[in-house]
Every structure is written in C-alpha cells, then in structure tokens.
Coordinates of C-alpha atoms in Angstrom, one line a residue:
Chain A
X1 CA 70.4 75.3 72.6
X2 CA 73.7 73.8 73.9
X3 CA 73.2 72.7 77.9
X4 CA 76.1 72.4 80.3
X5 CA 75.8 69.4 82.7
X6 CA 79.0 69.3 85.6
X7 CA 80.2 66.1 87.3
X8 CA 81.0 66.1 91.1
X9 CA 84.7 65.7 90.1
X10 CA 84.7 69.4 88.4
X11 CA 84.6 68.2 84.6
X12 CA 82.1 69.6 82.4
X13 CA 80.0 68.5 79.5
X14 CA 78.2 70.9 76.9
X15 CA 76.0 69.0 74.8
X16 CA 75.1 69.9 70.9
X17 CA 73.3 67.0 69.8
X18 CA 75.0 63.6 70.6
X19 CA 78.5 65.4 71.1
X20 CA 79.5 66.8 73.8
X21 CA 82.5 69.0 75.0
X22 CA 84.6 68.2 77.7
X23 CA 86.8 70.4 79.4
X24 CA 87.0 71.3 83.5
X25 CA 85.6 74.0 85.4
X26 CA 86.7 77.2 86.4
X27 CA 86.7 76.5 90.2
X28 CA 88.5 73.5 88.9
X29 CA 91.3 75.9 87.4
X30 CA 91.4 77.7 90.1
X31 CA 91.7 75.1 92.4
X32 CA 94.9 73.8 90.4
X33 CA 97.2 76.7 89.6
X34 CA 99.1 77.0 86.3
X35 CA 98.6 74.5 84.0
X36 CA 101.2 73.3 81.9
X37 CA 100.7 70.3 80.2
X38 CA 97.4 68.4 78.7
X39 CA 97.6 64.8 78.1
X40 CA 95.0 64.1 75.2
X41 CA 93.6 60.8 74.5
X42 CA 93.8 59.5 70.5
X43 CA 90.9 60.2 68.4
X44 CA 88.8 57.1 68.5
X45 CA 89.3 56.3 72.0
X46 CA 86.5 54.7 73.6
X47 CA 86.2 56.2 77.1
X48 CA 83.3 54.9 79.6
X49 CA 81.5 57.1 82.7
X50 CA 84.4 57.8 85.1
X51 CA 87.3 56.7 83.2
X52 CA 89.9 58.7 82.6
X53 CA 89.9 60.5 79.5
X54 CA 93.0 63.1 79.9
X55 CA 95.2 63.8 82.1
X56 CA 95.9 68.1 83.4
X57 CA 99.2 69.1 85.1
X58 CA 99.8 72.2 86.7
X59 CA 103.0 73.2 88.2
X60 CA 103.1 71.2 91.1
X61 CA 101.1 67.9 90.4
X62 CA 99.6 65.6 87.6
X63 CA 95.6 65.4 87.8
X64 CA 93.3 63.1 86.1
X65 CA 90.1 64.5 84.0
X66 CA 87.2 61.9 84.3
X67 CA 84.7 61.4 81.2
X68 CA 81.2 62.7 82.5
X69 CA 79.5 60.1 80.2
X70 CA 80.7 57.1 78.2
X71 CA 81.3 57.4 74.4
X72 CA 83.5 57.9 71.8
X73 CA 86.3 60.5 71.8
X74 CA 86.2 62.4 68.1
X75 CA 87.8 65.4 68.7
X76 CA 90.4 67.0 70.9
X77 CA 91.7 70.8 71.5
X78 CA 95.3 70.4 69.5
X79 CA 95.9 74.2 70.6
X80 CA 96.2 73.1 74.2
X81 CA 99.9 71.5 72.9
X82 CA 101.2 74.6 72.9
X83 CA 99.5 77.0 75.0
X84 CA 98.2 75.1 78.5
X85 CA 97.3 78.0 80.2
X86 CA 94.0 78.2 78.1
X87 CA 92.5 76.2 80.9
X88 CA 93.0 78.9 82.8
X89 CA 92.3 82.1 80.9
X90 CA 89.2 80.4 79.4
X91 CA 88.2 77.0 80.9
X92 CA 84.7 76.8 79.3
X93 CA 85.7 78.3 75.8
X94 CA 89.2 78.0 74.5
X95 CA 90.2 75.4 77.3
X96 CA 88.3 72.7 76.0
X97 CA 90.0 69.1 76.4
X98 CA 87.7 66.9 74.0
X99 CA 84.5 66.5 72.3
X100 CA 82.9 62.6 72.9
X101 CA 80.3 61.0 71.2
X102 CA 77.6 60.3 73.5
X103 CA 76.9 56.3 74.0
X104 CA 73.9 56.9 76.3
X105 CA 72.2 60.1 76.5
X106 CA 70.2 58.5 79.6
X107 CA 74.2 59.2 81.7
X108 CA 73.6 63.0 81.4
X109 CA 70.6 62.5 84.3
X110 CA 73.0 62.0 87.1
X111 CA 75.2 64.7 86.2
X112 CA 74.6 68.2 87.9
X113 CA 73.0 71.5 86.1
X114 CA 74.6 74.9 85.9
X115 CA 72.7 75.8 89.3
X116 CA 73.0 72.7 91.2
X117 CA 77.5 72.8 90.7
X118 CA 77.1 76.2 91.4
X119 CA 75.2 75.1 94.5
X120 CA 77.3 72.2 95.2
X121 CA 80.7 74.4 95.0
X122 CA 79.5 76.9 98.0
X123 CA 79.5 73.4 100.5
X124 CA 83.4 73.0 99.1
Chain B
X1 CA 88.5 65.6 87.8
X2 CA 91.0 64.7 90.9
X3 CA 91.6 67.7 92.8
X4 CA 92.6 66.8 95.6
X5 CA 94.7 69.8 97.8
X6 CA 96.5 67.5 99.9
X7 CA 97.3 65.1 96.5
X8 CA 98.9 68.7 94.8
X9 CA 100.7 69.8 97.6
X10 CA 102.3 66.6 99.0
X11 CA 104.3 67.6 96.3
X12 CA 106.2 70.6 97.9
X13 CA 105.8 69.0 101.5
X14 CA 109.1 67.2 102.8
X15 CA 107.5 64.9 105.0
X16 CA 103.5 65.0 105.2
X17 CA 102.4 66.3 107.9
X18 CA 100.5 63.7 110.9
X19 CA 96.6 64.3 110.5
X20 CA 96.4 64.8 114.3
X21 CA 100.0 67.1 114.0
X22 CA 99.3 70.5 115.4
X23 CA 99.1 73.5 113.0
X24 CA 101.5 75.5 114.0
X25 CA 101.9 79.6 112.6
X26 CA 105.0 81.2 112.0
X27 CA 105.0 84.7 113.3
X28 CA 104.0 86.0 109.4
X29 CA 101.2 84.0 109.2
X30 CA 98.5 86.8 109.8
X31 CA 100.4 88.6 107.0
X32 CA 99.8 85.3 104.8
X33 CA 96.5 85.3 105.2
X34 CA 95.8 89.2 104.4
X35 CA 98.0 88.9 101.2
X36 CA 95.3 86.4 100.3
X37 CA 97.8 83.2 100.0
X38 CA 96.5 79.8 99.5
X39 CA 97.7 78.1 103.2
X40 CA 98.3 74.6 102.6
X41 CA 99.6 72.0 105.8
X42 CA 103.7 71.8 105.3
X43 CA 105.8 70.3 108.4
X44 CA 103.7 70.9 110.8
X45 CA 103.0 74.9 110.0
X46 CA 100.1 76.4 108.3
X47 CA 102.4 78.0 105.5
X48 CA 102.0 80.1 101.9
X49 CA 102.1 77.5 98.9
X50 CA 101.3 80.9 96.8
X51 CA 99.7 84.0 96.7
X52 CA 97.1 85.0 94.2
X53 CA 99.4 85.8 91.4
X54 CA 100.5 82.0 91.3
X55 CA 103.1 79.7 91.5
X56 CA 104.1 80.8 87.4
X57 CA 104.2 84.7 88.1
X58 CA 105.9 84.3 91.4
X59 CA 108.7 82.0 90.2
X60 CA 109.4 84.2 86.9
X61 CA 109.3 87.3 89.5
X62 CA 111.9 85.7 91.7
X63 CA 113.9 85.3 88.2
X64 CA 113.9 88.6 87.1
X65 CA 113.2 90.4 90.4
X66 CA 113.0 89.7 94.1
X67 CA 111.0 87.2 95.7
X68 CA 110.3 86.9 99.3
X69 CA 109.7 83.9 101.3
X70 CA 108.5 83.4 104.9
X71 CA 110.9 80.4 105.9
X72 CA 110.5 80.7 109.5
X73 CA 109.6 77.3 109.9
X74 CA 112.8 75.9 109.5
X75 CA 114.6 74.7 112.8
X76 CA 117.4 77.7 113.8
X77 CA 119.6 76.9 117.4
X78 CA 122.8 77.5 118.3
X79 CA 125.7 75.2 119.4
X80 CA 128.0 77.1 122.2
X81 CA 130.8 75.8 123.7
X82 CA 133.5 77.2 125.2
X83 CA 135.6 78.0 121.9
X84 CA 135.3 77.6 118.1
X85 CA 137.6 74.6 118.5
X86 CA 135.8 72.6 120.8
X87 CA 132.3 73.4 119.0
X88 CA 133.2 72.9 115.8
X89 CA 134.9 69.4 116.9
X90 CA 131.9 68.6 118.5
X91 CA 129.6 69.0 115.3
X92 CA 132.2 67.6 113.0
X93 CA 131.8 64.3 115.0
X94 CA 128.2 64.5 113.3
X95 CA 128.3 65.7 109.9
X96 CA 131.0 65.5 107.0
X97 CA 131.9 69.3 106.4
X98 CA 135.3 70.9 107.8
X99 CA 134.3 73.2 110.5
X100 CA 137.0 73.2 112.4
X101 CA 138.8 75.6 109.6
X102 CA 135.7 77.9 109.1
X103 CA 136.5 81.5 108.8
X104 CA 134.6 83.7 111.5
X105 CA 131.8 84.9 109.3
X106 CA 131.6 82.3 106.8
X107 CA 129.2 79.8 106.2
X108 CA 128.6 76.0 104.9
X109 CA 126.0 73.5 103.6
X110 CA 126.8 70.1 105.2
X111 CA 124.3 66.6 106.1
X112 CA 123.4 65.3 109.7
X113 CA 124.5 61.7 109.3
X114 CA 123.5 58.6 110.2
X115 CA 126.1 55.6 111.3
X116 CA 125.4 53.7 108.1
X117 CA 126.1 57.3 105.9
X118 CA 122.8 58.2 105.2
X119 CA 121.3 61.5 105.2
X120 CA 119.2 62.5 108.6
X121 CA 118.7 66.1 107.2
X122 CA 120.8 68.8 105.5
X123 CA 121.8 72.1 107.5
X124 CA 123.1 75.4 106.7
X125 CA 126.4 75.8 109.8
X126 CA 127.5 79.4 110.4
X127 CA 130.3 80.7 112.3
X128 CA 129.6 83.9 113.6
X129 CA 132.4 86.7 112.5
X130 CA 131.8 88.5 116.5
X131 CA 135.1 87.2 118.4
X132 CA 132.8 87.6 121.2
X133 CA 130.7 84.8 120.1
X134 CA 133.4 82.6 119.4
X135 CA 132.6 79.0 120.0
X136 CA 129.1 79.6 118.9
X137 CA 127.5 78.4 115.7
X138 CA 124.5 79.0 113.8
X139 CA 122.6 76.2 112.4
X140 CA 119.7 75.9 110.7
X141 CA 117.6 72.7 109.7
X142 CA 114.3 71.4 108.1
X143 CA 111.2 72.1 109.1
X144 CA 110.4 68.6 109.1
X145 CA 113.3 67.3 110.7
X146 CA 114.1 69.6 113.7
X147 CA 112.8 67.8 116.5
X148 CA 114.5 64.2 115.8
X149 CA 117.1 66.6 114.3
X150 CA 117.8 68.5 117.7
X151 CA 117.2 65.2 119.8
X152 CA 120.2 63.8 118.2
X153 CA 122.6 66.3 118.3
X154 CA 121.7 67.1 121.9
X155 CA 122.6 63.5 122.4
X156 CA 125.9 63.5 121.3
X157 CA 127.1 67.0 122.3
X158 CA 129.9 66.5 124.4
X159 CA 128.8 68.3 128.0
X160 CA 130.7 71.6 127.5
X161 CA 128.7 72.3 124.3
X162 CA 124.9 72.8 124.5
X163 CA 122.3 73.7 121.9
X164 CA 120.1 76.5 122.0
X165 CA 117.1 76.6 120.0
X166 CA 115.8 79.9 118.7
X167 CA 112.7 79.3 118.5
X168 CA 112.2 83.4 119.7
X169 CA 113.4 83.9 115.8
X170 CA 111.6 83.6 112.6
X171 CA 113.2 84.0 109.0
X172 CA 112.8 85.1 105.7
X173 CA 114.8 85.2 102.4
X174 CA 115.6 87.4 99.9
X175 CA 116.0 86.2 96.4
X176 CA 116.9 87.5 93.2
X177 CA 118.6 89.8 90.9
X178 CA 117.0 93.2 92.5
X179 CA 117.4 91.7 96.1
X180 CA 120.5 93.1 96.5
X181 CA 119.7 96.8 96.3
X182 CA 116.5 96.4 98.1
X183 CA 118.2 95.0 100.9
X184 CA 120.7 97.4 100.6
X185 CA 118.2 100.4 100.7
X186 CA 117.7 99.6 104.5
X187 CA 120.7 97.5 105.0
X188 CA 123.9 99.4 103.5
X189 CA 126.3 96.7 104.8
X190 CA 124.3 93.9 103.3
X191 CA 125.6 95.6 99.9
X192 CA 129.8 94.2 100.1
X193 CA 129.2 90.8 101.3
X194 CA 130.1 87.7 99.8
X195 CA 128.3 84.5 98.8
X196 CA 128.3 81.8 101.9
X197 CA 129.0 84.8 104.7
X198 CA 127.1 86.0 107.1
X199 CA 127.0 89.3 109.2
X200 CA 124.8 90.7 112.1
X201 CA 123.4 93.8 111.6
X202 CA 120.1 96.6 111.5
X203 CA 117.9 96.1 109.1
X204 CA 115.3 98.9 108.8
X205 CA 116.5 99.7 111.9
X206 CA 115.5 95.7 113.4
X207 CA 119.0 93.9 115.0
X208 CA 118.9 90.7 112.3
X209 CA 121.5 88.1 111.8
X210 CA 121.9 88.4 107.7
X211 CA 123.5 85.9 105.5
X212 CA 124.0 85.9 101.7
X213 CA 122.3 83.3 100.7
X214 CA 119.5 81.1 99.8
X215 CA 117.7 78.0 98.2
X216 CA 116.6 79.3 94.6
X217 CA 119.7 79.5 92.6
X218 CA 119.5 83.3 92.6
X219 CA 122.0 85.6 94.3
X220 CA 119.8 86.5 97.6
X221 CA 120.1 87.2 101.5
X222 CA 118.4 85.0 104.4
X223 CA 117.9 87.6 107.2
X224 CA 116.9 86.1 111.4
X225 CA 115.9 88.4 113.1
X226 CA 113.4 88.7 116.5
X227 CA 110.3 86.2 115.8
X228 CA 108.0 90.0 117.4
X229 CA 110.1 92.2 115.1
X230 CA 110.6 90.0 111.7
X231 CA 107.3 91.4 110.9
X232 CA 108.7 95.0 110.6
X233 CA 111.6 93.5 108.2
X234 CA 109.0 91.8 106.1
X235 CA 106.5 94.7 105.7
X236 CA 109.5 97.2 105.0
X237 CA 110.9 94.7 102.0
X238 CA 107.3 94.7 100.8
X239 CA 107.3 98.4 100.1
X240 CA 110.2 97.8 97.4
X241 CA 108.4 98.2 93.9
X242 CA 110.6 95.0 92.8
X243 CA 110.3 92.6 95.8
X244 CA 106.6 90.5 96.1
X245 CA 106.1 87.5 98.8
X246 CA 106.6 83.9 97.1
X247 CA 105.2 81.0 98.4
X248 CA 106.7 77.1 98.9
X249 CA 104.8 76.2 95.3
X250 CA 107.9 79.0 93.8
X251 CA 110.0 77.7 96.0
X252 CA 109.9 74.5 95.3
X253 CA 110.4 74.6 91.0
X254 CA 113.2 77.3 91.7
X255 CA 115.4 75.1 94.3
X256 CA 114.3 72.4 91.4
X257 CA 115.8 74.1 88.5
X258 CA 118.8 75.1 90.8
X259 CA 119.2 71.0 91.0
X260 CA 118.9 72.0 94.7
X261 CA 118.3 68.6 96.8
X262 CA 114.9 68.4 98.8
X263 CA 115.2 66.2 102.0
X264 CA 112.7 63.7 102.2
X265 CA 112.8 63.7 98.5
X266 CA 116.1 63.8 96.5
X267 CA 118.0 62.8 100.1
X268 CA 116.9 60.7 102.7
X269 CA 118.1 58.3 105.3
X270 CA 119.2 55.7 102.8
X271 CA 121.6 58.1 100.6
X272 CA 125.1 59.1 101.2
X273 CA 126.2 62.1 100.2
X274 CA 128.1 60.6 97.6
X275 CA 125.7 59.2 96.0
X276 CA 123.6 62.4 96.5
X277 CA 127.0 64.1 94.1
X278 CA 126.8 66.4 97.5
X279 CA 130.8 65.8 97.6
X280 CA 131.5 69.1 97.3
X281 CA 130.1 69.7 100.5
X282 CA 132.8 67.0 102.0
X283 CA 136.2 69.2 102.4
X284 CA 139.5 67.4 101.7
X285 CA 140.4 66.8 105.3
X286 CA 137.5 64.9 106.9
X287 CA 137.7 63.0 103.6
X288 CA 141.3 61.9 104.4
X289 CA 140.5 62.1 108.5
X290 CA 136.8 60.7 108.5
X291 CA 135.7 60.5 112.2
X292 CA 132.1 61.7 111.3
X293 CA 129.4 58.6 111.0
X294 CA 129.3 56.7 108.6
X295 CA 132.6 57.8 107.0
X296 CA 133.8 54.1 106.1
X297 CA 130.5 53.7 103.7
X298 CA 131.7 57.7 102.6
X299 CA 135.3 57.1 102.5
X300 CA 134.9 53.9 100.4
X301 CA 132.5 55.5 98.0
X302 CA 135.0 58.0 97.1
X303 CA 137.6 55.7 96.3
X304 CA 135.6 53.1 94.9
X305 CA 132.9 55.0 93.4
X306 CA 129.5 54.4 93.9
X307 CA 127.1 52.2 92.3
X308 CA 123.8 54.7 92.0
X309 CA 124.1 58.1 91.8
X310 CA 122.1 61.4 91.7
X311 CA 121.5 63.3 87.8
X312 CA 119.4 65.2 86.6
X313 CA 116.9 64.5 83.7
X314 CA 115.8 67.0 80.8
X315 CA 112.6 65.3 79.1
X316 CA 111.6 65.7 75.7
X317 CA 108.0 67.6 75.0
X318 CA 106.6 69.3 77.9
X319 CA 105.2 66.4 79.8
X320 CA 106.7 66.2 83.4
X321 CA 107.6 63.6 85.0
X322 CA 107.0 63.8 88.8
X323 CA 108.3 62.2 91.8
X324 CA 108.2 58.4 91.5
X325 CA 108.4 58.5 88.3
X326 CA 110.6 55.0 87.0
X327 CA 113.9 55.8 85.1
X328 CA 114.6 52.7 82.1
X329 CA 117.0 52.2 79.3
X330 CA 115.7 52.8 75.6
X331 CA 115.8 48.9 75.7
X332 CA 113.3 49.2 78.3
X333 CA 115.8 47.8 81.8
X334 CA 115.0 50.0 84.8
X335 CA 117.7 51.7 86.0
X336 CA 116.3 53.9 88.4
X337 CA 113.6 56.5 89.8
X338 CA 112.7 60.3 89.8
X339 CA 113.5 61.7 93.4
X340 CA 111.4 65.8 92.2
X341 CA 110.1 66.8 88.7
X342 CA 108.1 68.7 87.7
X343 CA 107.7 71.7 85.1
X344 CA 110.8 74.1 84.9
X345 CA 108.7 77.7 84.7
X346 CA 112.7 79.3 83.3
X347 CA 113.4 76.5 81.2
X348 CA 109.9 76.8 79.9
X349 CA 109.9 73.2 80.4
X350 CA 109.9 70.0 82.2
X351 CA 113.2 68.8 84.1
X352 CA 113.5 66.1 87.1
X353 CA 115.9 65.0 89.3
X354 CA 116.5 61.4 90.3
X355 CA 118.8 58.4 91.1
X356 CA 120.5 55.8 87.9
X357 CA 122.9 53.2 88.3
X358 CA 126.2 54.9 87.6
X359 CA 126.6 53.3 84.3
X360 CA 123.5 55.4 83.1
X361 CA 124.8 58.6 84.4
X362 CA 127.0 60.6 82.0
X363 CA 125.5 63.7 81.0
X364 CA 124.2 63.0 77.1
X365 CA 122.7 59.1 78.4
X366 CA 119.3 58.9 76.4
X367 CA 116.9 57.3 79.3
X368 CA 112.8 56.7 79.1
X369 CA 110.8 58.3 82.3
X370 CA 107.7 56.0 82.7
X371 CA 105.0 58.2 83.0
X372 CA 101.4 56.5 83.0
X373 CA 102.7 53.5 82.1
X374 CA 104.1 54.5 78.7
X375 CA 108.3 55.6 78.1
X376 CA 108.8 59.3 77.6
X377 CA 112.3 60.2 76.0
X378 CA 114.4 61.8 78.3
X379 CA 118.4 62.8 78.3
X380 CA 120.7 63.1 81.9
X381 CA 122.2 66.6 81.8
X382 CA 124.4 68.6 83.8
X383 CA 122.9 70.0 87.1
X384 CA 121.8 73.3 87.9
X385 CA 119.3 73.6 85.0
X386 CA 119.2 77.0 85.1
X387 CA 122.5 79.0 85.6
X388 CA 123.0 80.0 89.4
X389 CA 123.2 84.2 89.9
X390 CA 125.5 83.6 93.2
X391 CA 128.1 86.2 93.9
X392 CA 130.8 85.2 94.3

C-alpha cells in the first residue's frame, strides 16, 4: 500500500516502491492562493534532499518546491502546463509535480507521517 | 516548499512595513475580518490581501462586475488657503501638474518631487466644485508615504496655506463595469459625472465626497466619506448582487495590467517622471514655466530625451517574471530590470513592467527576462495591457 510521508516545508512524498510522487500539500495550496505557473525540472534530473526540484507561482509570488528525499526525477505532471490550478483543485491527486526515484530509502525516516503534518500544521 | 506570508505579500506591499511598526486598522477592519479575508501587514495597517474567493475570482469579478476595496489607508488632507490661486501656487511649487488652471470640480494625478526630480510619492489633487471651498484642495497620498509625505509639504507651505489631515475619513472604491449603476442606486448624481471629477454628495443617505475614479483601469468611483459612517456606505454597496469586497492581492494585478505605476516599485526617489513616461501628467505650462523641483533634470529630459525609460513587457509562455527580475538583449547585454510582474489574470497571462535603456524601448523590441538564472523571451508592448473602461 502506497504511504504518504510530508516534509516540514509542506511537500509531500507518496511512495510505490522506490518511486515516489511529489507534489505539495493542501494547507500548502491554501496557504499560496491561485497558482498559475509550474516550473518542472527535466526528466533525468538528479535532485538531492532539500534541493530544489520545481519551482510553484501563484498570483502574487514565485515559491520554491523542495525534494523530500534525494534521487532521480523520472517523471513529471505535463498536464500542469496548461491547467495550474490543479494544485489547487486537487493537490494530492491531479496536482502532482514529479515522481523521483528514490536514492536512499533510509531519507523517508525524518520525514513526517500523515498524523504527525497533520499535528504539526495545528502549531502553524 | 517556501511559504513564507511575509515573502508572498512583500509583493503587494509598497514599502515593508518596520517589525516594531504599529498595526494600525482602518475603520473596515472588523468587517475584513468577518468576511473571512486573509489580513496581511501593508503600510503600517492590518489590511485585506483577499477574501476567500481569491485573488483570481476577485480580479476577474472586478473585470466583469464591481469590486470593492477598503483603501482607507491612504493619506487624505486638505491644503486651504485663502483662494484657489494662492493654494494651488503653493502646491505647484512642489509637484509638476498645472493646478493653478484646474476647473472647480475636476481632478489630477501629479508626483511629490524631490530637488533632484525624483519621485517622493504620487497623489491624486482635487479641487473642490463648492465656491465656498475655494482655495481648498483635496489630496490624497500613499499609505506608505504620508507621514514624510505630509512633513514635507507642511514645510514648504507658504504661511497662509495649511494642511489638514483627514484622518476622521476613511475610503473606498468602486470599480468596474456594474459600479456605475450600483452607485447610482443610492447615489443618482454619481450617474452624469465624468472621468477625473469629483462631487460631494449623499450616498445611502451618508454626506461623502465622490470622485470618478480609481486604480484598476475600470471605469469606477472612489467615495470619502466620515471614517464612523463609511461603514454604512460599505455594507449598503455589499447588498448589490454585482459588487463583492476585493482585496490588495486584486488590486495589485489589476493597477498591473492597467500599466498603473506602484510607488516604491515602478517609481521611486530616483525616477523622474519622464523617465517614469508619466509626462502626461506634466501640463504644457509648468513644462515651459518649470518652478516646481527638480524641473531643470525634467525640463532637460524633455528636450533631450532620456536615457532609461519605463515599458512594459509581455513574456512568452506563462512564466512570470517578478519584480527584480533582469531585462537583457537576445545577445545576452543587460539593459535593464522589472520594476512589477507578475501573472495578468485578463490577459490570461504573464506581463511586467520595468525600466530599459531607451534604445531598447520601442514597442515590438524582442528582450530576455532572467528568471532563475536562465533568459525567458519576452517583447516591450504598448502600456495599459488590458484596455482601460474610463468614461470619458
């Protein structure tokens, strides 16, 4: 069964395997307003933990998406080109940013479980 | 991910606000805060950056419909003196506009100046159309600005002429296609007037200074009015089907797409008006007659031209490029920087606003915006972006 882990910087990682998808949350959404533009990185990329794999605009600023865990980028949401504001309808489904290949299935310990973000949201 | 609230929203602020400034609440803040906006620090004020709708929906809205903003944070005072003459002379000894010739009712955008020609703020003047407050005019300023901008006009006011703040007074506008018959539903005589005049008059029964116009490109009012009864004027707007608040997110991508300077952004100290194309705002005689500050830096930029210049910027795809942003040739030379830009919601995409060196600016110039390091194509096109709905 796939298992979400959350970084403290509101990205999320759902892991099938040794891929995992990358997209941000919904308080994360929220938090931005109207997003209108995705910056995608190029299939292949290597990214490492905390680097910056995309980049999110909304409306009023430019905000940078963080990989939760290092590895290799080997796919990305294409459909985001054209409609943006799938990060907003549907952060966790349709507005999905990339799928990386994990390096180092030993990073996913430090990230946070479903019930810990939700947890660590409230003291926001 | 960086989410940062203060990051996002130094975007719409003109000047960051002090961390130990005071938060200060214009008298619609309560009603803010029960529409459910997001409040965000802006000048000083605890202010609306949107409601819940967001910044997308509320900009469209003011588009198609009417939007309504709290601007009561803005600086309003009145210069009196003993007649038109002598006030107007006095103000015209500190910004570029003729006031002097005026009509009684009319109004005018002009820039507080410094002595080298740069921009201290831009103001709204307006001469009021009662004869029995001639030699009284209306001006309002920035948020940001009002205290240096009050300290310096005070300064220079010749002893017969005094300013008044109206700090008693808050402000709102109306903006849109529908704003004129919603206004007009409880204003009848805000239904005749023309763009740039103002009237006094009841609205929803409230005495309220009303002015056709406004900072989003649209045809609109802004309406003063008693800071303990602008409330009333507010609420009563509200009940309109077609008018919804807006907060300073909108109103910052409409006055964008207008091509609308922001001070502290687009204008600051070290831009003239010229070089700000503002020189519409500069009538014929004080370009001949000078006498305001800085006019030998103005007057030789007119007949010299000037060597940078304000434009606007349409780039390609639908990444923006924001403030900061650097402005190069396709052969890579940079010839400039983006002063606002951001994403166009009416355009349906991106558009900026910035200074190039004058060689660069003719509408048609292919340019690069350096965003993250890496050239996006860009062209300079003809400002407002989006068609003004002024009447005129």
């Amino acid at each position: 069964m796939a298992e979400t882990r959350y970084t403290k910087d509101h990205e999320y990682i759902r892991i099938e395997g040794d891929t995992g998808t990358v997209g941000i949350t919904d308080y994360a959404q929220g938090q931005l307003g109207d997003v209108v533009f995705v910056e995608l990185p190029e299939i292949g990329k290597a990214v490492a933990k905390g680097g910056e794999a995309a980049v999110v605009e909304s409306v009023k600023a430019a905000s940078e998406v963080y990989a939760p865990v290092s590895g290799e980028v080997v796919a990305v949401n294409g459909e985001l080109e054209a409609a943006p504001g799938a990060v907003n309808e549907d952060p966790a489904g349709k507005g999905w940013f990339l799928k990386l290949k994990l390096k180092d299935m030993a990073e996913l310990e430090g990230l946070m479980s479903e019930a810990e973000y939700q947890n660590y949201i409230k003291t926001l | 991910m960086a989410t940062d609230a203060d990051v996002a929203d130094a975007n719409v602020a003109a000047v960051p606000a002090a961390p130990e400034a005071i938060v200060l609440k214009t008298p619609l803040h309560s009603r803010h805060v029960a529409l459910g906006a997001r409040m965000v620090p802006f000048a000083g004020y605890d202010m609306p950056v949107q409601y819940p709708t967001g910044i997308l929906t509320e900009h469209n809205w003011t588009r198609e419909k009417a939007g309504l903003f709290d601007v009561s944070h803005m600086g309003q005072c009145f210069l009196v003196g003993p007649d038109h003459e002598t006030t107007a002379r006095a103000l015209e000894a500190l910004i570029p506009a003729d006031i002097v010739n005026l009509a009684p009712g009319k109004q005018r955008y002009s820039q507080l100046l410094n002595e080298e020609g740069g921009i201290l703020d831009d103001l709204m003047v307006t001469r009021s159309i009662d004869p029995d407050e001639d030699g009284a005019l209306y001006l309002v300023v920035n948020a940001a600005c009002k205290t240096e901008d009050y300290a310096h006009i005070e300064a220079r006011l010749p002893t017969n002429v005094k300013l008044i703040k109206a700090e008693h007074r808050g402000l709102i506008a109306l903006q849109g296609p529908a704003a004129e018959a919603a206004l007009a539903a409880i204003a009848p005589e805000a239904a005749g007037m023309g763009f740039m005049t103002s009237r006094s008059m009841k609205v929803a029964g409230i005495k309220a200074n009303v002015s056709r116009s406004g900072y989003t490109g649209e045809d609109g009012y802004e309406i003063s009015a008693a800071a303990a009864k602008i409330g009333e004027i507010w609420d009563t707007l509200l009940l309109d089907a077609t008018v919804k608040p807006i907060g300073l997110g909108a109103r910052d991508s409409l006055r964008l797409e207008a091509g609308l300077c922001l001070y502290g952004h687009d204008i600051d100290t070290t831009t003239s008006p010229v070089e700000a194309a503002l020189t519409w705002s500069i009538q014929k005689r004080r370009r001949e007659e000078g006498g305001f500050p800085g006019a030998a830096r103005i007057q030789r930029e007119f007949a010299e031209g000037v060597t940078r210049i304000r434009i606007g910027l349409l780039p390609e795809g639908r990444a923006p490029a924001r403030e900061g942003a650097e402005i190069a040739t396709p052969e890579g030379e940079i010839v400039g920087k983006v002063t606002s830009g951001g994403f166009g919601p009416t355009l349906n995409a991106p558009c900026a606003m910035g200074y190039v060196t004058k060689a660069h600016s003719a509408p048609g110039t292919r340019l690069d915006l350096i965003v993250r390091g890496k050239p996006l194509p860009a062209v300079v096109a003809a400002m407002p972006f989006v068609p003004n709905g002024y009447k005129r």
